[in-house]
Tab-separated table of C-alpha atoms in Angstrom:
chain	number	residue	atom	x	y	z
A	235	MET	CA	32.379	27.282	-2.278
A	236	SER	CA	34.547	27.357	-5.377
A	237	ILE	CA	35.090	25.241	-8.488
A	238	SER	CA	38.410	24.463	-10.159
A	239	ALA	CA	39.541	23.130	-13.533
A	240	LEU	CA	42.774	21.665	-14.938
A	241	PRO	CA	44.371	23.378	-17.940
A	242	SER	CA	44.088	21.997	-21.468
A	243	SER	CA	47.664	21.021	-20.989
A	244	SER	CA	47.846	19.515	-17.539
A	245	SER	CA	50.550	17.231	-16.097
A	246	VAL	CA	54.058	16.790	-14.715
A	247	VAL	CA	56.927	14.374	-15.041
A	248	ALA	CA	59.662	12.633	-16.914
A	249	ALA	CA	60.771	9.521	-18.726
A	250	LEU	CA	63.544	8.597	-16.319
A	251	ALA	CA	62.810	11.088	-13.594
A	252	PRO	CA	59.948	13.367	-12.568
A	253	VAL	CA	59.921	16.888	-13.968
A	254	VAL	CA	61.264	19.225	-11.313
A	255	CYS	CA	60.775	22.895	-10.566
A	256	SER	CA	63.654	25.257	-11.246
A	257	GLY	CA	65.648	26.487	-8.287
A	258	ALA	CA	68.057	25.164	-5.708
A	259	SER	CA	65.827	22.347	-4.479
A	260	SER	CA	64.640	19.488	-6.623
A	261	ARG	CA	60.871	19.148	-6.330
A	262	PRO	CA	58.272	17.265	-8.367
A	263	ALA	CA	56.401	19.644	-10.672
A	264	PHE	CA	52.736	18.875	-10.098
A	265	THR	CA	49.943	20.206	-12.268
A	266	LEU	CA	47.858	22.600	-10.173
A	267	CYS	CA	44.241	23.635	-10.695
A	268	SER	CA	42.865	27.076	-11.422
A	269	LYS	CA	39.470	28.168	-10.138
A	270	ALA	CA	36.615	27.356	-12.489
A	271	ILE	CA	35.169	30.412	-14.197
A	272	LYS	CA	31.627	31.263	-13.132
A	273	GLY	CA	29.210	31.117	-16.042
A	274	GLN	CA	31.734	29.332	-18.255
A	275	THR	CA	30.540	26.205	-20.025
A	276	TYR	CA	32.504	23.010	-19.429
A	277	GLU	CA	30.512	20.796	-21.758
A	278	GLY	CA	32.343	17.537	-22.420
A	279	TRP	CA	34.705	17.980	-19.478
A	280	LEU	CA	35.156	15.219	-16.916
A	281	CYS	CA	34.135	15.694	-13.291
A	282	ALA	CA	35.770	14.047	-10.266
A	283	GLU	CA	35.660	14.549	-6.506
A	284	LYS	CA	38.336	16.903	-5.154
A	285	LEU	CA	40.102	15.136	-2.314
A	286	ASP	CA	41.277	17.049	0.734
A	287	GLY	CA	44.447	15.039	1.273
A	288	VAL	CA	48.182	15.451	0.746
A	289	ARG	CA	49.407	15.546	-2.837
A	290	ALA	CA	52.147	13.027	-3.547
A	291	MET	CA	54.105	11.807	-6.530
A	292	TRP	CA	55.209	8.177	-6.685
A	293	GLY	CA	58.364	7.191	-8.539
A	294	ARG	CA	61.607	5.286	-8.055
A	295	GLY	CA	60.442	3.614	-4.903
A	296	ARG	CA	59.245	6.637	-2.952
A	297	PHE	CA	56.430	9.108	-2.374
A	298	GLN	CA	57.361	12.779	-2.573
A	299	SER	CA	55.387	15.910	-1.668
A	300	ARG	CA	54.960	19.090	-3.699
A	301	TYR	CA	57.798	20.558	-1.630
A	302	GLY	CA	60.215	17.731	-2.287
A	303	LEU	CA	59.755	16.035	1.092
A	304	ALA	CA	59.824	12.234	1.149
A	305	PHE	CA	57.031	10.281	2.841
A	306	ARG	CA	58.072	7.017	4.483
A	307	PRO	CA	55.200	4.524	4.548
A	308	PRO	CA	55.692	0.945	5.750
A	309	PRO	CA	57.063	-1.372	3.032
A	310	TRP	CA	53.715	-3.124	2.449
A	311	PHE	CA	52.060	0.141	1.406
A	312	SER	CA	54.096	0.566	-1.771
A	313	ALA	CA	55.158	-3.047	-2.373
A	314	ALA	CA	52.748	-3.598	-5.291
A	315	LEU	CA	53.761	-0.336	-6.997
A	316	GLU	CA	57.434	-1.251	-6.738
A	317	ARG	CA	56.879	-4.789	-7.937
A	318	HIS	CA	54.735	-3.999	-10.985
A	319	LEU	CA	55.597	-0.491	-12.162
A	320	GLY	CA	59.360	-0.416	-12.218
A	321	PRO	CA	61.701	2.580	-11.831
A	322	ASN	CA	60.617	4.662	-14.846
A	323	ILE	CA	56.926	5.153	-14.034
A	324	PHE	CA	55.824	8.261	-12.128
A	325	LEU	CA	52.344	8.762	-10.729
A	326	ASP	CA	50.556	11.952	-9.658
A	327	GLY	CA	48.132	11.331	-6.816
A	328	GLU	CA	46.911	12.079	-3.307
A	329	LEU	CA	47.447	10.416	0.065
A	330	TRP	CA	43.992	10.490	1.617
A	331	MET	CA	42.109	9.037	4.583
A	332	GLY	CA	38.557	10.035	3.770
A	333	ARG	CA	36.418	13.124	3.869
A	334	GLN	CA	37.104	15.719	6.540
A	335	THR	CA	40.203	13.918	7.827
A	336	PHE	CA	42.946	16.184	6.472
A	337	SER	CA	44.456	17.091	9.848
A	338	GLU	CA	44.642	13.476	10.987
A	339	ALA	CA	46.125	12.368	7.652
A	340	ALA	CA	48.723	15.142	7.688
A	341	GLY	CA	49.724	14.158	11.223
A	342	ILE	CA	50.242	10.514	10.248
A	343	LEU	CA	52.307	11.475	7.194
A	344	ARG	CA	54.503	13.806	9.250
A	345	ARG	CA	55.320	11.225	11.895
A	346	GLN	CA	58.044	8.949	10.589
A	347	ARG	CA	57.323	6.146	13.055
A	348	CYS	CA	53.531	6.131	12.810
A	349	GLN	CA	53.490	2.888	10.846
A	350	GLN	CA	50.093	1.701	12.114
A	351	GLY	CA	48.462	4.939	11.016
A	352	TRP	CA	49.223	4.133	7.372
A	353	ALA	CA	46.636	1.355	7.522
A	354	LYS	CA	44.024	4.151	7.292
A	355	VAL	CA	45.661	5.883	4.299
A	356	GLN	CA	44.854	5.404	0.617
A	357	TYR	CA	46.847	6.574	-2.386
A	358	HIS	CA	44.478	7.916	-5.041
A	359	ILE	CA	46.141	8.055	-8.442
A	360	TYR	CA	45.082	11.021	-10.596
A	361	ASP	CA	47.367	10.907	-13.586
A	362	LEU	CA	50.434	9.461	-15.237
A	363	ALA	CA	53.285	11.894	-14.603
A	364	SER	CA	55.745	10.799	-17.254
A	365	GLU	CA	57.498	12.993	-19.774
A	366	GLU	CA	56.974	10.353	-22.441
A	367	THR	CA	53.185	10.627	-22.129
A	368	ALA	CA	52.794	14.308	-21.185
A	369	HIS	CA	51.820	15.241	-24.770
A	370	LEU	CA	48.945	12.741	-24.867
A	371	PRO	CA	45.329	13.733	-24.094
A	372	TYR	CA	44.198	13.022	-20.538
A	373	THR	CA	41.849	10.253	-21.646
A	374	GLU	CA	44.714	8.399	-23.368
A	375	ARG	CA	46.974	8.783	-20.336
A	376	PHE	CA	44.222	7.411	-18.153
A	377	GLU	CA	43.829	4.328	-20.347
A	378	ILE	CA	47.577	3.750	-20.100
A	379	LEU	CA	47.264	4.048	-16.316
A	380	LYS	CA	44.537	1.405	-16.264
A	381	HIS	CA	46.741	-0.923	-18.257
A	382	LEU	CA	49.774	-0.335	-16.007
A	383	LEU	CA	47.792	-0.817	-12.808
A	384	ARG	CA	45.741	-3.833	-13.890
A	385	PRO	CA	48.280	-6.342	-12.465
A	386	ILE	CA	47.967	-4.658	-9.081
A	387	GLY	CA	44.193	-5.055	-9.045
A	388	VAL	CA	43.551	-1.449	-7.987
A	389	ARG	CA	40.038	-0.241	-7.394
A	390	GLU	CA	38.690	2.419	-9.766
A	391	GLY	CA	37.313	5.309	-7.733
A	392	SER	CA	34.018	5.716	-9.599
A	393	ASP	CA	31.165	3.513	-10.723
A	394	SER	CA	29.636	6.066	-13.100
A	395	THR	CA	30.635	7.232	-16.570
A	396	ASN	CA	28.055	9.925	-17.243
A	397	LEU	CA	26.164	12.575	-15.338
A	398	ALA	CA	22.755	10.931	-15.652
A	399	SER	CA	23.843	7.662	-14.080
A	400	ALA	CA	25.929	9.459	-11.457
A	401	MET	CA	23.044	11.623	-10.318
A	402	ALA	CA	20.485	8.803	-10.405
A	403	GLY	CA	21.611	7.448	-7.051
A	404	GLY	CA	21.820	10.859	-5.369
A	405	LEU	CA	24.841	12.787	-4.236
A	406	ASP	CA	25.322	10.617	-1.152
A	407	GLY	CA	25.568	7.364	-3.115
A	408	PRO	CA	28.469	4.940	-2.631
A	409	TRP	CA	30.074	6.133	-5.888
A	410	MET	CA	30.988	9.322	-4.056
A	411	ASP	CA	33.259	7.703	-1.474
A	412	PRO	CA	35.701	4.970	-2.573
A	413	LEU	CA	36.582	4.243	1.066
A	414	HIS	CA	33.091	2.892	1.662
A	415	ARG	CA	33.231	0.455	-1.231
A	416	GLU	CA	36.420	-1.511	-0.918
A	417	ASP	CA	39.239	-1.665	1.569
A	418	ARG	CA	42.164	-1.275	-0.807
A	419	HIS	CA	44.780	1.386	-0.289
A	420	ILE	CA	45.723	1.957	-3.949
A	421	VAL	CA	42.841	3.590	-5.852
A	422	LEU	CA	42.606	4.841	-9.440
A	423	HIS	CA	40.708	8.106	-9.002
A	424	GLU	CA	38.405	8.073	-11.994
A	425	PRO	CA	36.048	10.955	-12.965
A	426	PHE	CA	32.462	10.072	-12.042
A	427	CYS	CA	30.693	11.893	-14.875
A	428	THR	CA	30.982	13.844	-18.116
A	429	LEU	CA	29.403	17.294	-18.061
A	430	ASP	CA	26.841	18.257	-20.665
A	431	ALA	CA	25.515	21.624	-21.841
A	432	ASP	CA	22.859	21.659	-19.115
A	433	SER	CA	25.098	20.638	-16.238
A	434	ASP	CA	24.822	22.963	-13.227
A	435	ILE	CA	28.333	22.741	-11.819
A	436	THR	CA	27.489	24.885	-8.827
A	437	SER	CA	24.633	22.591	-7.794
A	438	ILE	CA	26.766	19.474	-8.247
A	439	CYS	CA	29.527	21.044	-6.164
A	440	GLU	CA	27.085	22.089	-3.436
A	441	GLY	CA	25.770	18.526	-3.314
A	442	MET	CA	29.308	17.190	-3.016
A	443	VAL	CA	30.121	19.568	-0.180
A	444	LYS	CA	26.837	18.745	1.573
A	445	ALA	CA	27.823	15.080	1.438
A	446	GLY	CA	31.086	15.946	3.193
A	447	GLY	CA	33.326	16.315	0.150
A	448	GLU	CA	35.818	19.091	-0.565
A	449	GLY	CA	34.540	19.987	-4.027
A	450	LEU	CA	35.057	19.075	-7.676
A	451	ILE	CA	37.908	18.727	-10.148
A	452	LEU	CA	37.039	19.420	-13.804
A	453	ARG	CA	39.291	17.994	-16.509
A	454	ASP	CA	39.504	18.678	-20.205
A	455	PRO	CA	39.540	15.169	-21.760
A	456	GLN	CA	41.988	16.458	-24.385
A	457	GLY	CA	44.196	18.196	-21.822
A	458	LYS	CA	47.924	17.498	-21.813
A	459	TYR	CA	50.158	17.295	-18.762
A	460	HIS	CA	51.999	20.508	-17.893
A	461	PRO	CA	53.493	21.370	-14.503
A	462	GLY	CA	52.482	24.512	-12.658
A	463	LYS	CA	49.247	26.336	-12.008
A	464	ALA	CA	46.754	26.883	-14.803
A	465	LYS	CA	46.342	30.560	-15.637
A	466	SER	CA	42.784	30.195	-16.956
A	467	ARG	CA	40.336	27.608	-18.191
A	468	ASP	CA	43.128	25.687	-19.784
A	469	SER	CA	42.864	22.026	-18.900
A	470	GLN	CA	42.019	21.500	-15.257
A	471	SER	CA	39.847	23.454	-12.826
A	472	GLU	CA	38.473	22.987	-9.350
A	473	ALA	CA	35.308	23.848	-7.463
A	474	THR	CA	35.507	23.827	-3.679
A	475	ARG	CA	33.633	25.209	-0.728
């Protein structure tokens, strides 16, 4: 089991196009987690479930992988995003089918003609990947996301805003698995709690894994959006099995 965290400057993107990695190929520059540091305090950081899916950036009418490959879902899957967000909005998220379904999800995404399989897939939106908002704290970017996505009627992927309320229902509560709450394929993946000085991250992560999850993502609420992997406890970390 391991735990990861996003750097204090965590995000990708651009105003008119997503930020791309340098080199011959043009790829979206996703923010990647570093492993959480054992014994380090993450008081005030936000905690969300780490999804074991396929990372994907949405922008200009298409989903693109970390390696620059285009996914081709059926038109209905992205219709609401195209209709309400316009060409200049880029989203950082994950194409996901549920816990312990990575192989099946990857197979569906690889097969260009597997249109029916997309009915099982959800797009969980992590962050706003736009150059114009990259300098803003994560919490401000997330509020902008909520505003942008409100017309679509997306489901927020958490019912809890603090650790006490999150833990009250147990680690196998419905707040842990958005797929069991509402059958919508566009989900705003919201952190389920804020860590305090007494939070035992290892125990929370173990509970998540026991419930079938992959682990945890820890976010600095003041973290900015920077592409690439965090070198230390910068702005985003992860804890996984």
